[in-house]
CSV table of C-alpha atoms and ligand atoms in Angstrom, one decimal:
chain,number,residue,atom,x,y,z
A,26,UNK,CA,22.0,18.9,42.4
A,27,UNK,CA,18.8,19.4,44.6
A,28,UNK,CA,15.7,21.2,42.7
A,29,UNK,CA,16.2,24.1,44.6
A,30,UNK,CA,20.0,24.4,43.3
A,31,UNK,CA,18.7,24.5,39.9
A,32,UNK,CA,16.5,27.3,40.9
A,33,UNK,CA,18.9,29.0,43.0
A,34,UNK,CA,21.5,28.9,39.8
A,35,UNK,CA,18.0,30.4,37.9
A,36,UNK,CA,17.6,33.2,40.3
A,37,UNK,CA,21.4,34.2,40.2
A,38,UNK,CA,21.8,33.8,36.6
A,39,UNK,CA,19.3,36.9,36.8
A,40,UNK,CA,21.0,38.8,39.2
A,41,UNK,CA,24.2,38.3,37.5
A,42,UNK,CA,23.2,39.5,34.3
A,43,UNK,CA,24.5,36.2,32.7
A,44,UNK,CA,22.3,35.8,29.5
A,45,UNK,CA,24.6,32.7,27.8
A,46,UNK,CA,24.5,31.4,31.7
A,47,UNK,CA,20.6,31.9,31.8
A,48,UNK,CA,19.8,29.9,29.2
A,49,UNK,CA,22.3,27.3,29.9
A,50,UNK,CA,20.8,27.1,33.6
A,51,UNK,CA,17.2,27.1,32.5
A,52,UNK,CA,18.0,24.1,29.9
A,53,UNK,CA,19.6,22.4,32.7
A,54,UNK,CA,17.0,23.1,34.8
A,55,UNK,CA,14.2,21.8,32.0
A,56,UNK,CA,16.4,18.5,31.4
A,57,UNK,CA,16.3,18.0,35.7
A,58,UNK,CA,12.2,17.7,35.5
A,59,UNK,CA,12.0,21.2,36.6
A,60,UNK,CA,8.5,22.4,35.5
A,61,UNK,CA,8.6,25.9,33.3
A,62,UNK,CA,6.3,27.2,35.9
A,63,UNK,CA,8.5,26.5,38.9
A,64,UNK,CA,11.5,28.0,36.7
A,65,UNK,CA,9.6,31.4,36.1
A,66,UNK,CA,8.1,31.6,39.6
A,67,UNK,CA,10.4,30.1,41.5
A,68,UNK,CA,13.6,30.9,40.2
A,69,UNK,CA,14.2,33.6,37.6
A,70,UNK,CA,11.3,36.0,38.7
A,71,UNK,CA,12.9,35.4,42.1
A,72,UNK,CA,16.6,37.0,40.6
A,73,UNK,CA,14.1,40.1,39.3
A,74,UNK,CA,12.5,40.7,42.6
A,75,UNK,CA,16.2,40.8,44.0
A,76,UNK,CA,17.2,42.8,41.0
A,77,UNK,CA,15.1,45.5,41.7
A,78,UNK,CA,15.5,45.8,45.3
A,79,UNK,CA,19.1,46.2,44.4
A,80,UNK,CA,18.5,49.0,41.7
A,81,UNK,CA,16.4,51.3,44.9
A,82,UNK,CA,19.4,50.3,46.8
A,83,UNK,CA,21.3,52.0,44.2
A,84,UNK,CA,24.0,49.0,44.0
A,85,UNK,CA,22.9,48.6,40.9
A,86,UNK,CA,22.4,51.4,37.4
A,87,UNK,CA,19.8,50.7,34.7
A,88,UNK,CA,22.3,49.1,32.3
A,89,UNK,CA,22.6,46.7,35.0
A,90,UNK,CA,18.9,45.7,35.1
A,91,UNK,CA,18.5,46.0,31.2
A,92,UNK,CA,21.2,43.1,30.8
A,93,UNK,CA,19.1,41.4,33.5
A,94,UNK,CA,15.8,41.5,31.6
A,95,UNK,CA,17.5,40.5,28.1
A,96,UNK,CA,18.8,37.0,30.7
A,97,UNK,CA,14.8,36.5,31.7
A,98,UNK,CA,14.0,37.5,27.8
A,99,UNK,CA,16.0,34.3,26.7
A,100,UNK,CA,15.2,32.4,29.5
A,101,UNK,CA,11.2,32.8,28.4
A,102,UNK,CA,11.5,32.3,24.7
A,103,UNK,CA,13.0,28.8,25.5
A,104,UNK,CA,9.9,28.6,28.1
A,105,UNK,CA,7.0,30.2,26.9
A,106,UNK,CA,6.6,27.5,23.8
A,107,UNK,CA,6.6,24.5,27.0
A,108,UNK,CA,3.5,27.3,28.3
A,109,UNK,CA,0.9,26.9,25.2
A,110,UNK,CA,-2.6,26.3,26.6
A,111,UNK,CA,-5.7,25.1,25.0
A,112,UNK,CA,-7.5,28.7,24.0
A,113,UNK,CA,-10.9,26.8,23.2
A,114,UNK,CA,-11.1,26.1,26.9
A,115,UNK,CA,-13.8,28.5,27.5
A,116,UNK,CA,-12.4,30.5,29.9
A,117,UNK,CA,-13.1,33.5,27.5
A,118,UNK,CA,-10.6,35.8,25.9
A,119,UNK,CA,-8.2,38.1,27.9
A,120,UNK,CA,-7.1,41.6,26.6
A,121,UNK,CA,-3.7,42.1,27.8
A,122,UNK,CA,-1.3,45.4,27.5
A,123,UNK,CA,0.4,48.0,29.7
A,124,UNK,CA,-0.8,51.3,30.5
A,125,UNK,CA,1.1,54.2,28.4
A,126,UNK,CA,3.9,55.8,29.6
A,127,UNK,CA,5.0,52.7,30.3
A,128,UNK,CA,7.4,49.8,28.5
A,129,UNK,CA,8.0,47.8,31.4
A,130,UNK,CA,7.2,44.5,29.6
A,131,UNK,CA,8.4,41.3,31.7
A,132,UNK,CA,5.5,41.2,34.3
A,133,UNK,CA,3.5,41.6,31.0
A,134,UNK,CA,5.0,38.7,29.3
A,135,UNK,CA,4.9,36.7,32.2
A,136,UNK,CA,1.3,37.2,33.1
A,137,UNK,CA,0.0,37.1,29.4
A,138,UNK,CA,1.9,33.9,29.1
A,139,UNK,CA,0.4,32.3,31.8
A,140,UNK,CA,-3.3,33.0,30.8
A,141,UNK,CA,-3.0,31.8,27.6
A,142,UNK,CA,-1.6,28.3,29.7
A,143,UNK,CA,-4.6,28.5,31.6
A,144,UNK,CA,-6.5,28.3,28.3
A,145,UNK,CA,-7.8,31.9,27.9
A,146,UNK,CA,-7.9,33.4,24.5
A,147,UNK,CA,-5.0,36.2,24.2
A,148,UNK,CA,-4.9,39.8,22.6
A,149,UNK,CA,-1.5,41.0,24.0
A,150,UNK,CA,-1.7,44.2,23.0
A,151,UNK,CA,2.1,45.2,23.8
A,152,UNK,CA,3.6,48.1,25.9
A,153,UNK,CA,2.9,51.5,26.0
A,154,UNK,CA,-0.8,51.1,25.1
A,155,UNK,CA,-3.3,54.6,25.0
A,156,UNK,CA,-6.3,53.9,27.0
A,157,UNK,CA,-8.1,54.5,23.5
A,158,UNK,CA,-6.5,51.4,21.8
A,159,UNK,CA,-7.8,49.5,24.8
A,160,UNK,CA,-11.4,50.8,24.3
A,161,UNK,CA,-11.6,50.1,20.7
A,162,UNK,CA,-10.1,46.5,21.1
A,163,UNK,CA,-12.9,46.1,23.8
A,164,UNK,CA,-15.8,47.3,21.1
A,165,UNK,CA,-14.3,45.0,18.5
A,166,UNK,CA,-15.0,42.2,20.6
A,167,UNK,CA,-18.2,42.8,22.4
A,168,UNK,CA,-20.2,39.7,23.0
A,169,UNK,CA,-16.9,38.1,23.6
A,170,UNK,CA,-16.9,36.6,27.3
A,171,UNK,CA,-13.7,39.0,28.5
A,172,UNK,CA,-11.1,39.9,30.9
A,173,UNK,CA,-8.8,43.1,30.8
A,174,UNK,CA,-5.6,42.7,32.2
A,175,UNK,CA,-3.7,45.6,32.5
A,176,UNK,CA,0.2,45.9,33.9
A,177,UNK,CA,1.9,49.2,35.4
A,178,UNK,CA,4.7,49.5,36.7
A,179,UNK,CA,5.3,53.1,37.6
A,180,UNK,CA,3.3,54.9,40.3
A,181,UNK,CA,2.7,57.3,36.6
A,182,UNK,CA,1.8,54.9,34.8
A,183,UNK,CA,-1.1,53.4,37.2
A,184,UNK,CA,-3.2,56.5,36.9
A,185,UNK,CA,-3.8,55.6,34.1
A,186,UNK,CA,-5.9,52.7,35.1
A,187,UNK,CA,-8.7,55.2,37.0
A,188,UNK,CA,-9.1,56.6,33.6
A,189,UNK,CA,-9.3,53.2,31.7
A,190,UNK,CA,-12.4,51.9,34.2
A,191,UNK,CA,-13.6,55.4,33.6
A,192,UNK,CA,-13.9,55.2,29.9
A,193,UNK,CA,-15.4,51.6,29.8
A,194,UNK,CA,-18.3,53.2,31.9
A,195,UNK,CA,-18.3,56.4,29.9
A,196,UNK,CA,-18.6,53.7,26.7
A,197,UNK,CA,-21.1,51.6,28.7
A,198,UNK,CA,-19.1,48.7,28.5
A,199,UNK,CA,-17.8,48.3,32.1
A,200,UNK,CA,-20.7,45.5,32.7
A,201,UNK,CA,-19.3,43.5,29.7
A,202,UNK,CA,-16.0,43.1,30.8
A,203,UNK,CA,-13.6,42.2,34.0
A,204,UNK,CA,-11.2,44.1,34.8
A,205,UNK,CA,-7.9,42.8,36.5
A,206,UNK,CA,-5.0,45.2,36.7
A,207,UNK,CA,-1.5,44.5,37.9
A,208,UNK,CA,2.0,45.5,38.4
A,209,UNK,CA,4.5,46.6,41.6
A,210,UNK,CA,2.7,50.1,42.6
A,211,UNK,CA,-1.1,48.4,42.0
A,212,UNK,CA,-2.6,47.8,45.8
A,213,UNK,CA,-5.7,46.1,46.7
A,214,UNK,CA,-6.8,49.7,47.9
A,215,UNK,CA,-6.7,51.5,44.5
A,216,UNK,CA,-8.6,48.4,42.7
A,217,UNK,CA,-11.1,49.4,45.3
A,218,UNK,CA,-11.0,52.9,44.5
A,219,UNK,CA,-10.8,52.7,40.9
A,220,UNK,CA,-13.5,50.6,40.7
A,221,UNK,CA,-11.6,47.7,39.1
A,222,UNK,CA,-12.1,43.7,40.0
A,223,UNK,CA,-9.4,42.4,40.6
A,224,UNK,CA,-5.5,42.4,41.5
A,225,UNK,CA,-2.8,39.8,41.5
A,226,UNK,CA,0.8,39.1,43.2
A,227,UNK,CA,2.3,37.3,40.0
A,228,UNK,CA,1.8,35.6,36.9
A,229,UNK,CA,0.7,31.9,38.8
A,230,UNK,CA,-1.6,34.6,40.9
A,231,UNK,CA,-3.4,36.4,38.0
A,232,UNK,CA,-4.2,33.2,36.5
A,233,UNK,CA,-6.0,31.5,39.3
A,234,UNK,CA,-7.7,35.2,40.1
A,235,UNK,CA,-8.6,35.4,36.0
A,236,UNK,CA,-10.2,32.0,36.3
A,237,UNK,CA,-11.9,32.6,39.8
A,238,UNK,CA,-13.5,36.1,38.6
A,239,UNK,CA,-14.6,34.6,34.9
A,240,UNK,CA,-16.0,31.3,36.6
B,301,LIG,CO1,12.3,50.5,35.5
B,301,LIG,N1,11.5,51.3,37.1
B,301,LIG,N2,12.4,52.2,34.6
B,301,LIG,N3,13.2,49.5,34.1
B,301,LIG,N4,12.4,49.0,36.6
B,301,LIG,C1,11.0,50.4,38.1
B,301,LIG,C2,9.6,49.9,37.8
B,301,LIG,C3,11.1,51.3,39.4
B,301,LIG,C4,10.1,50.9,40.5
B,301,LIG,C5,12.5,51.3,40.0
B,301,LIG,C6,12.7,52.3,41.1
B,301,LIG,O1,13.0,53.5,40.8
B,301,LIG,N5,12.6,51.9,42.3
B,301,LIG,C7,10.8,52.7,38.8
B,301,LIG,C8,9.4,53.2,38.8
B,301,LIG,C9,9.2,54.2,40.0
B,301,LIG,C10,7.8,54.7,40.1
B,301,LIG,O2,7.2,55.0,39.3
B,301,LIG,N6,7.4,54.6,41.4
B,301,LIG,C11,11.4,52.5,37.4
B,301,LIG,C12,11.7,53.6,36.5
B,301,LIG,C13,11.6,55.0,37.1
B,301,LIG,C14,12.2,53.4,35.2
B,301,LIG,C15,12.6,54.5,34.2
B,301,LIG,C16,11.8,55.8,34.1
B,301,LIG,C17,14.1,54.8,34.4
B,301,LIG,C18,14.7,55.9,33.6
B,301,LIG,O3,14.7,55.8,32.4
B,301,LIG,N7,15.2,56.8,34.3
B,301,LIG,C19,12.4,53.7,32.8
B,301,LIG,C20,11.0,53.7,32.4
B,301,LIG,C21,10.8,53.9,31.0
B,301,LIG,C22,9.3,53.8,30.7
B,301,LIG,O4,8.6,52.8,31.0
B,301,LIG,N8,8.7,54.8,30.1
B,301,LIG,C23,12.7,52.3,33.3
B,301,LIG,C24,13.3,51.4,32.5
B,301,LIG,C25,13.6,50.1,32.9
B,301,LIG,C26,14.3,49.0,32.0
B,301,LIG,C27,14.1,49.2,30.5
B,301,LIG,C28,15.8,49.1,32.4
B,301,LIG,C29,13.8,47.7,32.6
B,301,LIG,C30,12.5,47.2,31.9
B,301,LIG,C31,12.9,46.1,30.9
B,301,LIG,C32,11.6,45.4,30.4
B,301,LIG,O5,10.6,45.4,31.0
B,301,LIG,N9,11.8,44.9,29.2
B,301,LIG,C33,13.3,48.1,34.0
B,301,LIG,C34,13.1,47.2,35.1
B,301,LIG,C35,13.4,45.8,34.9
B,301,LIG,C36,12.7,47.7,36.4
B,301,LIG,C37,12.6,46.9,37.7
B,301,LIG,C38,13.9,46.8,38.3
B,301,LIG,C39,12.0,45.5,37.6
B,301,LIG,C40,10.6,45.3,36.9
B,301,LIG,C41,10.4,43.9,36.6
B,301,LIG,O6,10.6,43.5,35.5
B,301,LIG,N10,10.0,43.1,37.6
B,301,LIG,C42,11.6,47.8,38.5
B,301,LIG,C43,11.7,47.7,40.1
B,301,LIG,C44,10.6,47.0,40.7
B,301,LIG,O7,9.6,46.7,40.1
B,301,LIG,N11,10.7,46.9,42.0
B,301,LIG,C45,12.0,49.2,38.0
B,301,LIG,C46,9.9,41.6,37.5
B,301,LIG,C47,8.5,41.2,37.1
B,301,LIG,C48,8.4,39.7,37.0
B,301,LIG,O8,7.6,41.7,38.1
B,301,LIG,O9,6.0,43.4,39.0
B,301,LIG,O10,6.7,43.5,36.6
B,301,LIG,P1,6.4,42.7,37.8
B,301,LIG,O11,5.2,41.8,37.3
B,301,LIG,C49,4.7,40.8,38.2
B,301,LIG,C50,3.5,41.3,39.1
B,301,LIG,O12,3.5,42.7,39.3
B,301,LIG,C51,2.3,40.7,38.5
B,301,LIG,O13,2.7,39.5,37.9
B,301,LIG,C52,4.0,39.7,37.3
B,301,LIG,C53,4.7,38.4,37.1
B,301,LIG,O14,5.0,37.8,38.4
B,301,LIG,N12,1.6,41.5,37.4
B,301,LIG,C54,0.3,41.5,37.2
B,301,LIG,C55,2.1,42.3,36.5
B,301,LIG,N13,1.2,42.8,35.7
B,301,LIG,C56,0.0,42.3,36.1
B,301,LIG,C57,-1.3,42.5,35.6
B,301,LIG,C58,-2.3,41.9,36.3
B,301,LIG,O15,-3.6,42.1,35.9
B,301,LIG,C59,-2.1,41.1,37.4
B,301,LIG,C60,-0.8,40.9,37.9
């Protein structure tokens, strides 16, 4: 088998809803020299992307996509341990949550896991998270060199984020901290009018933008 079968069998494992199959595929794709970053990016996040297209097709009902999420779920606890960077980098220390209103948490995941690989410091601060919780966790660690890194994935959900760069201003802490939000509505055009930093494609994506902005 090629690389790119292991992947493929990834990616369909997903949109399949096989969760035994999933973590069968993504051992076998661990014991082929596939790296856990090509699996995620590559392969499994690749089934999600297809999932979802399928659920707005309406071939697909929410049971559907929450069997497909509990597949990536068991696929990232086998790969997330294989993800474990060095937090003493210096990179600094990245808040991470999503927005309330919202539990989508596999983007979350995905992208928290990845900064802590890329040697950042990690607060994840779960789903679901009021805009006040974020605030305080900011105070509490003033001094701290820090990145927020916030995830929405409902167009409700992300104006939410307006009110979060609001409040660090209204707190005076907006020069203390970058700001890097994320998720499928987020465009380059409301990080500009939200007055945010930063935005990122995916998980590989947000880390190389974390370190570029934090440099
Ligand atoms: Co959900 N859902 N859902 N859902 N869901 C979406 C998000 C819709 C777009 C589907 C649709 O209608 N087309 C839609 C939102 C519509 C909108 O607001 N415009 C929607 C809805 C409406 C809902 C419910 C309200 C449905 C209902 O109950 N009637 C409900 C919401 C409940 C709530 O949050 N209060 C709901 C529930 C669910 C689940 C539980 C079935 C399941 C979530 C399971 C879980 O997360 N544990 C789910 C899922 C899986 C989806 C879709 C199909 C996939 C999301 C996903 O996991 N993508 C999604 C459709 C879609 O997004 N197109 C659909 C895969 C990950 C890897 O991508 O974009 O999350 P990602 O993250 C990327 C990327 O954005 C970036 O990197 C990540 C990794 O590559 N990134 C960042 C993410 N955060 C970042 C932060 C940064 O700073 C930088 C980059």
């Amino acid at each position: 088998m090629s690389n790119q079968d292991y992947l493929d069998k990834l990616r369909d494992t997903i949109v399949n809803q096989n969760i035994n199959g999933c973590v069968e595929a993504t051992n076998e794709a661990l014991a082929a020299g596939i790296g856990a970053v090509e699996a995620i990016e590559n392969g499994l996040s690749v089934g999600m992307k297809i999932v979802g297209d399928k659920f707005e097709a309406a071939e697909i009902y929410l049971p559907h996509i929450m069997m497909s999420a509990k597949a990536m779920s068991a696929a990232m606890e086998i790969l997330s341990p294989l993800l474990v960077g060095d937090e003493n980098a210096g990179h600094g220390l990245a808040i991470t949550y999503v927005q309330e209103g919202d539990i989508h948490d596999i983007g979350h995941r995905l992208v928290t896991t990845m900064l802590g690989a890329n040697g950042f410091e990690i607060i994840d601060l779960g789903v679901d998270v009021p805009n006040e919780k974020v605030i305080e966790e900011v105070i509490k660690n003033k001094g701290k060199k820090m990145i927020l890194v916030g995830s929405a994935l409902m167009t409700t959900s992300m104006l939410g984020q307006k009110d979060t760069v609001e409040l660090l201003k209204e707190e005076g802490l907006r020069d203390d901290i970058k700001v890097m939000f994320g998720g499928a509505p987020v465009s380059d055009a409301w990080i500009a009018e939200i007055g945010a930093d930063a935005t990122a494609e995916n998980a590989a994506d947000a880390s190389r933008v974390a370190l570029e902005i934090m440099k």
